Amino acid sequence: MPRPPRADRATRVTIADVAARAGVSLSTVSRALNGNPTVDPVLAERVKDAAAELDYTASPVARSLVLGRTQTVAVVVPDLGNPTFQAILRGLSHAAAADDYHVLVADSAESVEEERVLAGTTRRRTDGVILCAPRLPQDELDRLVGGLRPVVLINRASGGVPHVRADYRTALAAELAHLHELGHRRVVFLAGAPGSVANTARLQAIASFVAEHPDTEVTEIPCGVDFEAGAAAGAAVLASGATAALAFNDLVATGLLSAVQASGSRVPDDLSIVGFDDIPFAQYTTPPLTTAAVPATELGIQAWARMRELLEGAEPGAPLTVLPELTVRGTTGPAPA
């Protein structure tokens, strides 16, 4: 039987051909063509010239095999239904795609046990893992990250692990100051997930504010993190006699807003409501929601920048802390007489 015709030269050029033409190793070719800054510029130019002369185009699969990488990173989030985490993922995935990386997303559904399992299983299938607002206790997180490297944290910190975060404590203090200026002295706080670092930061801000303003009373009502939890808390908030409510996040705030108005109470005439995050539809509620705007997309972009540095063997950027900005809209007003 006659042998099939050989493919044309362009389809048969391999990374080994480029390495031979440039007189370098396979790994150097891969790093040079992948834009790795650790490659000497003169050497990188020689590799690119050799690839152009041979009309070589790198196969993603071949490149991954040579580099020993999957060109994929994992991101573990506590709740994919939360628009803030969606915004973080959007910024992160777009930035990763620009560097020819893919993002594998895993949702732990607010379960510490699921988070622990997902962190390990996704890391074994990817080049690195980014933990977004992990719910693990600090001592567990400290132990876990050692076996996940390279790893980046969002809204948590652990030793020397690169991280980016929002300053929830300062932002919540600004919200309390806003309510105080409006004359509110009885406030309720609809708490988020017990034990979460974000919730703890809010409680610390409340404790500090009350210590400095003894004329203000802030009562904590256990709640949750979604719309349904906020709506379910409506009766308790109205029964408390408070003139203002601080919600753990915008989802809780919009749920509370819906329930309060359905009961016949007016916002902000009878009750002022403040959210947190500034999710996309916060400005479109009736009335528009007063909240703290978290630059979530930028957090995602910065998290990827630190992961890319780790993958390239470079020194990761310094920890980044961003301050959410108080955004005053229609759900807050003067305290009722």
Coordinates of C-alpha atoms in Angstrom, one line a residue:
M1 CA 0.0 0.0 0.0
P2 CA 1.5 3.4 -0.9
R3 CA 2.3 5.7 2.0
P4 CA 0.2 8.7 2.4
P5 CA 1.7 12.0 1.2
R6 CA 3.7 13.9 3.7
A7 CA 2.2 17.0 5.1
D8 CA 3.6 20.3 4.0
R9 CA 6.6 21.7 5.9
A10 CA 4.6 24.4 7.9
T11 CA 2.5 21.7 9.6
R12 CA 5.5 19.6 10.5
V13 CA 7.6 22.3 12.2
T14 CA 8.0 21.6 15.9
I15 CA 9.3 23.5 18.9
A16 CA 12.4 21.3 18.6
D17 CA 13.1 22.7 15.1
V18 CA 12.9 26.2 16.5
A19 CA 15.2 25.3 19.4
A20 CA 17.7 23.8 17.0
R21 CA 17.6 26.8 14.7
A22 CA 18.0 29.3 17.5
G23 CA 20.6 27.1 19.4
V24 CA 18.7 27.1 22.7
S25 CA 16.8 24.7 24.8
L26 CA 13.1 23.7 24.4
S27 CA 12.2 25.5 27.6
T28 CA 13.9 28.7 26.5
V29 CA 11.8 28.6 23.3
S30 CA 8.6 28.2 25.3
R31 CA 9.5 31.0 27.7
A32 CA 10.5 33.3 24.9
L33 CA 7.4 32.7 22.8
N34 CA 5.3 33.0 25.9
G35 CA 6.7 36.5 26.6
N36 CA 8.3 35.5 29.9
P37 CA 10.4 38.5 31.1
T38 CA 13.1 36.3 32.6
V39 CA 14.4 35.4 29.1
D40 CA 17.3 37.6 28.0
P41 CA 15.9 40.1 25.4
V42 CA 18.6 39.2 22.8
L43 CA 18.0 35.5 23.2
A44 CA 14.2 36.1 23.0
E45 CA 14.6 38.0 19.7
R46 CA 16.7 35.1 18.3
V47 CA 14.0 32.6 19.2
K48 CA 11.3 34.7 17.6
D49 CA 13.4 35.2 14.4
A50 CA 13.9 31.4 14.2
A51 CA 10.1 30.8 14.7
A52 CA 9.3 33.3 12.0
E53 CA 11.8 31.8 9.6
L54 CA 10.3 28.4 10.1
D55 CA 6.7 29.7 10.1
Y56 CA 6.2 28.1 13.5
T57 CA 3.0 28.6 15.5
A58 CA 3.0 27.2 19.0
S59 CA 0.3 24.7 19.8
P60 CA -1.3 25.4 23.2
V61 CA -1.1 21.7 24.1
A62 CA 2.5 21.4 23.1
R63 CA 3.4 24.5 25.0
S64 CA 1.7 23.2 28.1
L65 CA 3.5 19.9 27.9
V66 CA 6.9 21.6 27.5
L67 CA 6.3 24.0 30.3
G68 CA 4.7 21.4 32.5
R69 CA 1.6 23.7 32.8
T70 CA -2.0 23.6 32.1
Q71 CA -2.3 27.3 31.3
T72 CA -5.2 27.3 33.7
V73 CA -5.7 28.6 37.2
A74 CA -8.5 27.8 39.6
V75 CA -10.6 30.4 41.5
V76 CA -12.7 29.2 44.5
V77 CA -15.5 31.5 45.5
P78 CA -18.1 31.2 48.3
D79 CA -21.1 32.2 46.3
L80 CA -21.3 32.5 42.5
G81 CA -24.8 34.1 42.8
N82 CA -23.3 37.2 44.5
P83 CA -22.7 39.9 41.9
T84 CA -19.6 41.1 43.7
F85 CA -17.9 37.8 43.2
Q86 CA -19.0 37.8 39.6
A87 CA -17.4 41.2 39.1
I88 CA -14.1 39.9 40.7
L89 CA -14.2 36.9 38.4
R90 CA -14.9 39.1 35.4
G91 CA -11.8 41.3 36.1
L92 CA -9.6 38.3 36.9
S93 CA -10.7 36.1 33.9
H94 CA -10.3 39.0 31.4
A95 CA -6.8 39.8 32.7
A96 CA -5.8 36.1 32.6
A97 CA -7.1 35.6 29.1
A98 CA -4.9 38.5 28.0
D99 CA -2.0 36.4 29.2
D100 CA -3.3 33.2 27.4
Y101 CA -4.6 31.6 30.6
H102 CA -7.9 30.1 31.4
V103 CA -9.8 30.3 34.6
L104 CA -11.5 27.3 36.3
V105 CA -14.2 28.5 38.7
A106 CA -15.5 26.5 41.7
D107 CA -18.3 27.5 44.0
S108 CA -18.1 26.4 47.6
A109 CA -21.7 27.5 48.4
E110 CA -20.6 29.1 51.7
S111 CA -19.5 25.7 53.0
V112 CA -16.2 25.6 54.8
E113 CA -15.8 21.8 54.2
E114 CA -16.5 22.2 50.5
E115 CA -14.1 25.1 50.3
R116 CA -11.4 22.9 51.8
V117 CA -12.0 20.1 49.3
L118 CA -12.3 22.3 46.3
A119 CA -9.0 24.2 47.1
G120 CA -7.1 20.9 47.0
T121 CA -8.8 19.2 44.0
T122 CA -8.7 22.3 41.8
R123 CA -5.0 23.0 42.6
R124 CA -4.1 19.5 41.4
R125 CA -5.6 20.2 38.0
T126 CA -4.3 23.7 37.5
D127 CA -1.1 25.8 37.7
G128 CA -2.3 27.8 40.7
V129 CA -5.3 28.6 42.8
I130 CA -6.9 31.9 43.9
L131 CA -9.1 31.8 47.0
C132 CA -11.7 34.5 46.9
A133 CA -13.0 35.5 50.3
P134 CA -12.4 32.0 51.8
R135 CA -14.5 31.2 54.9
L136 CA -11.9 28.9 56.5
P137 CA -10.8 29.8 60.1
Q138 CA -7.5 31.6 60.1
D139 CA -5.4 28.7 61.5
E140 CA -6.9 26.3 58.9
L141 CA -6.2 28.7 56.1
D142 CA -2.6 29.2 57.2
R143 CA -2.1 25.4 57.1
L144 CA -3.9 25.0 53.8
V145 CA -2.1 27.6 51.7
G146 CA 1.3 25.9 52.3
G147 CA 0.2 23.0 50.1
L148 CA -1.5 25.1 47.4
R149 CA 1.4 27.3 46.2
P150 CA 1.3 29.2 44.0
V151 CA -1.7 30.7 45.7
V152 CA -3.2 34.2 45.9
L153 CA -5.9 35.4 48.4
I154 CA -8.7 37.9 47.9
N155 CA -10.1 39.5 51.0
R156 CA -8.0 37.4 53.3
A157 CA -4.4 37.4 54.4
S158 CA -2.0 34.6 55.5
G159 CA 1.6 35.1 56.2
G160 CA 3.6 36.0 53.1
V161 CA 0.9 34.8 50.7
P162 CA 0.2 37.5 48.1
H163 CA -3.2 39.1 48.7
V164 CA -5.6 41.9 47.7
R165 CA -8.5 43.0 49.8
A166 CA -11.1 45.7 50.5
D167 CA -11.0 47.6 53.7
Y168 CA -14.5 46.7 55.0
R169 CA -13.9 48.1 58.5
T170 CA -13.1 51.6 57.4
A171 CA -15.9 51.7 54.8
L172 CA -18.5 50.5 57.4
A173 CA -17.4 53.2 59.8
A174 CA -18.0 55.7 57.1
E175 CA -21.6 54.4 56.6
L176 CA -22.2 54.7 60.4
A177 CA -20.9 58.2 60.4
H178 CA -23.3 59.1 57.5
L179 CA -26.2 57.7 59.5
H180 CA -25.1 59.5 62.7
E181 CA -24.9 62.8 60.8
L182 CA -28.5 62.3 59.7
G183 CA -29.5 61.9 63.3
H184 CA -29.9 58.2 63.6
R185 CA -29.2 56.9 67.1
R186 CA -30.9 53.5 67.0
V187 CA -29.5 51.3 64.2
V188 CA -29.7 47.5 63.5
F189 CA -27.0 45.6 61.7
L190 CA -28.1 42.6 59.6
A191 CA -25.1 40.3 60.1
G192 CA -23.6 38.0 57.4
A193 CA -22.1 34.6 57.7
P194 CA -20.9 34.0 61.3
G195 CA -17.2 33.7 61.5
S196 CA -16.5 35.2 58.1
V197 CA -13.6 37.8 58.1
A198 CA -15.8 40.3 56.3
N199 CA -18.5 40.1 58.9
T200 CA -16.0 40.3 61.8
A201 CA -14.5 43.4 60.3
R202 CA -17.9 45.0 60.2
L203 CA -18.6 44.1 63.8
Q204 CA -15.2 45.6 64.8
A205 CA -16.1 48.8 63.0
I206 CA -19.5 48.9 64.9
A207 CA -17.8 48.3 68.3
S208 CA -15.3 51.1 67.7
F209 CA -18.0 53.5 66.5
V210 CA -20.3 52.9 69.4
A211 CA -17.4 53.3 71.8
E212 CA -16.7 56.7 70.3
H213 CA -20.4 57.6 70.1
P214 CA -22.1 56.4 73.3
D215 CA -25.3 58.1 72.1
T216 CA -25.7 55.5 69.4
E217 CA -27.0 52.0 69.8
V218 CA -26.4 49.3 67.2
T219 CA -28.2 46.0 67.6
E220 CA -27.0 42.9 65.7
I221 CA -29.7 40.7 64.0
P222 CA -28.4 37.4 62.6
C223 CA -29.3 37.4 59.0
G224 CA -27.3 35.9 56.0
V225 CA -25.9 37.0 52.7
D226 CA -28.7 36.9 50.1
F227 CA -31.9 38.6 49.1
E228 CA -34.1 36.0 50.8
A229 CA -32.3 36.5 54.2
G230 CA -32.8 40.3 54.0
A231 CA -36.5 39.9 53.2
A232 CA -37.0 37.5 56.1
A233 CA -35.4 39.9 58.5
G234 CA -37.9 42.7 57.6
A235 CA -40.3 42.0 60.5
A236 CA -37.5 41.9 63.1
V237 CA -36.0 45.2 61.8
L238 CA -39.4 47.0 62.0
A239 CA -40.1 45.5 65.5
S240 CA -36.7 46.7 66.8
G241 CA -37.7 50.4 66.7
A242 CA -34.5 51.2 64.9
T243 CA -34.6 54.2 62.5
A244 CA -31.8 52.8 60.2
A245 CA -30.5 49.4 59.1
L246 CA -27.0 48.5 58.0
A247 CA -27.1 45.4 55.8
F248 CA -24.1 43.0 55.4
N249 CA -24.3 43.5 51.6
D250 CA -26.5 44.9 48.9
L251 CA -28.4 41.6 48.3
V252 CA -29.5 41.6 52.0
A253 CA -30.3 45.4 51.7
T254 CA -32.5 44.9 48.6
G255 CA -34.3 42.0 50.3
L256 CA -35.0 44.2 53.4
L257 CA -36.0 47.1 51.2
S258 CA -38.6 45.0 49.4
A259 CA -40.0 43.5 52.6
V260 CA -40.2 46.8 54.5
Q261 CA -42.0 48.6 51.6
A262 CA -44.4 45.7 51.2
S263 CA -45.4 46.1 54.8
G264 CA -46.4 49.7 54.2
S265 CA -43.3 51.4 55.8
R266 CA -41.6 54.2 53.9
V267 CA -37.9 54.3 53.0
P268 CA -36.2 56.5 54.0
D269 CA -39.0 58.4 55.8
D270 CA -39.6 55.6 58.3
L271 CA -36.4 53.6 57.9
S272 CA -33.1 54.3 56.3
I273 CA -31.3 51.4 54.7
V274 CA -27.6 51.1 53.8
G275 CA -26.1 48.2 51.8
F276 CA -22.5 47.3 50.9
D277 CA -20.7 46.5 47.6
D278 CA -22.6 48.6 45.1
I279 CA -23.7 45.7 42.9
P280 CA -24.9 46.7 39.4
F281 CA -28.6 47.0 40.2
A282 CA -28.2 48.9 43.5
Q283 CA -28.6 52.2 41.8
Y284 CA -31.9 51.0 40.2
T285 CA -33.8 50.0 43.3
T286 CA -36.7 52.3 44.4
P287 CA -35.4 54.4 46.0
P288 CA -31.8 53.9 44.8
L289 CA -29.6 52.2 47.5
T290 CA -27.1 54.0 49.6
T291 CA -24.1 51.7 49.8
A292 CA -20.2 51.4 49.8
A293 CA -18.8 50.9 46.3
V294 CA -16.2 48.1 46.3
P295 CA -13.9 48.1 43.2
A296 CA -14.5 44.4 42.7
T297 CA -13.3 44.2 39.1
E298 CA -10.1 45.9 40.0
L299 CA -9.6 43.4 42.8
G300 CA -9.8 40.6 40.3
I301 CA -7.3 42.3 37.9
Q302 CA -4.9 42.8 40.7
A303 CA -5.3 39.2 42.0
W304 CA -4.4 37.9 38.6
A305 CA -1.3 40.3 38.4
R306 CA 0.1 38.7 41.5
M307 CA -0.7 35.1 40.3
R308 CA 1.0 35.8 37.0
E309 CA 4.1 37.1 38.8
L310 CA 4.2 33.9 40.9
L311 CA 3.8 31.7 37.8
E312 CA 6.7 33.6 36.1
G313 CA 9.0 33.3 39.1
A314 CA 9.0 37.0 39.7
E315 CA 8.6 38.8 43.0
P316 CA 4.9 39.3 43.7
G317 CA 3.6 42.8 44.2
A318 CA 3.0 44.1 47.6
P319 CA -0.4 43.4 49.4
L320 CA -3.1 45.7 48.1
T321 CA -5.8 47.2 50.1
V322 CA -8.6 49.2 48.5
L323 CA -11.1 51.4 50.3
P324 CA -14.8 51.1 49.3
E325 CA -16.3 54.5 48.6
L326 CA -19.5 55.6 50.4
T327 CA -22.2 56.2 47.7
V328 CA -25.1 58.1 49.1
R329 CA -28.4 57.6 47.3
G330 CA -32.1 57.6 48.2
T331 CA -32.5 55.0 50.9
T332 CA -31.0 57.2 53.6
G333 CA -32.5 60.3 55.0
P334 CA -32.9 62.2 58.3
A335 CA -34.0 60.2 61.3
P336 CA -37.8 60.4 62.0
A337 CA -38.7 63.0 64.6

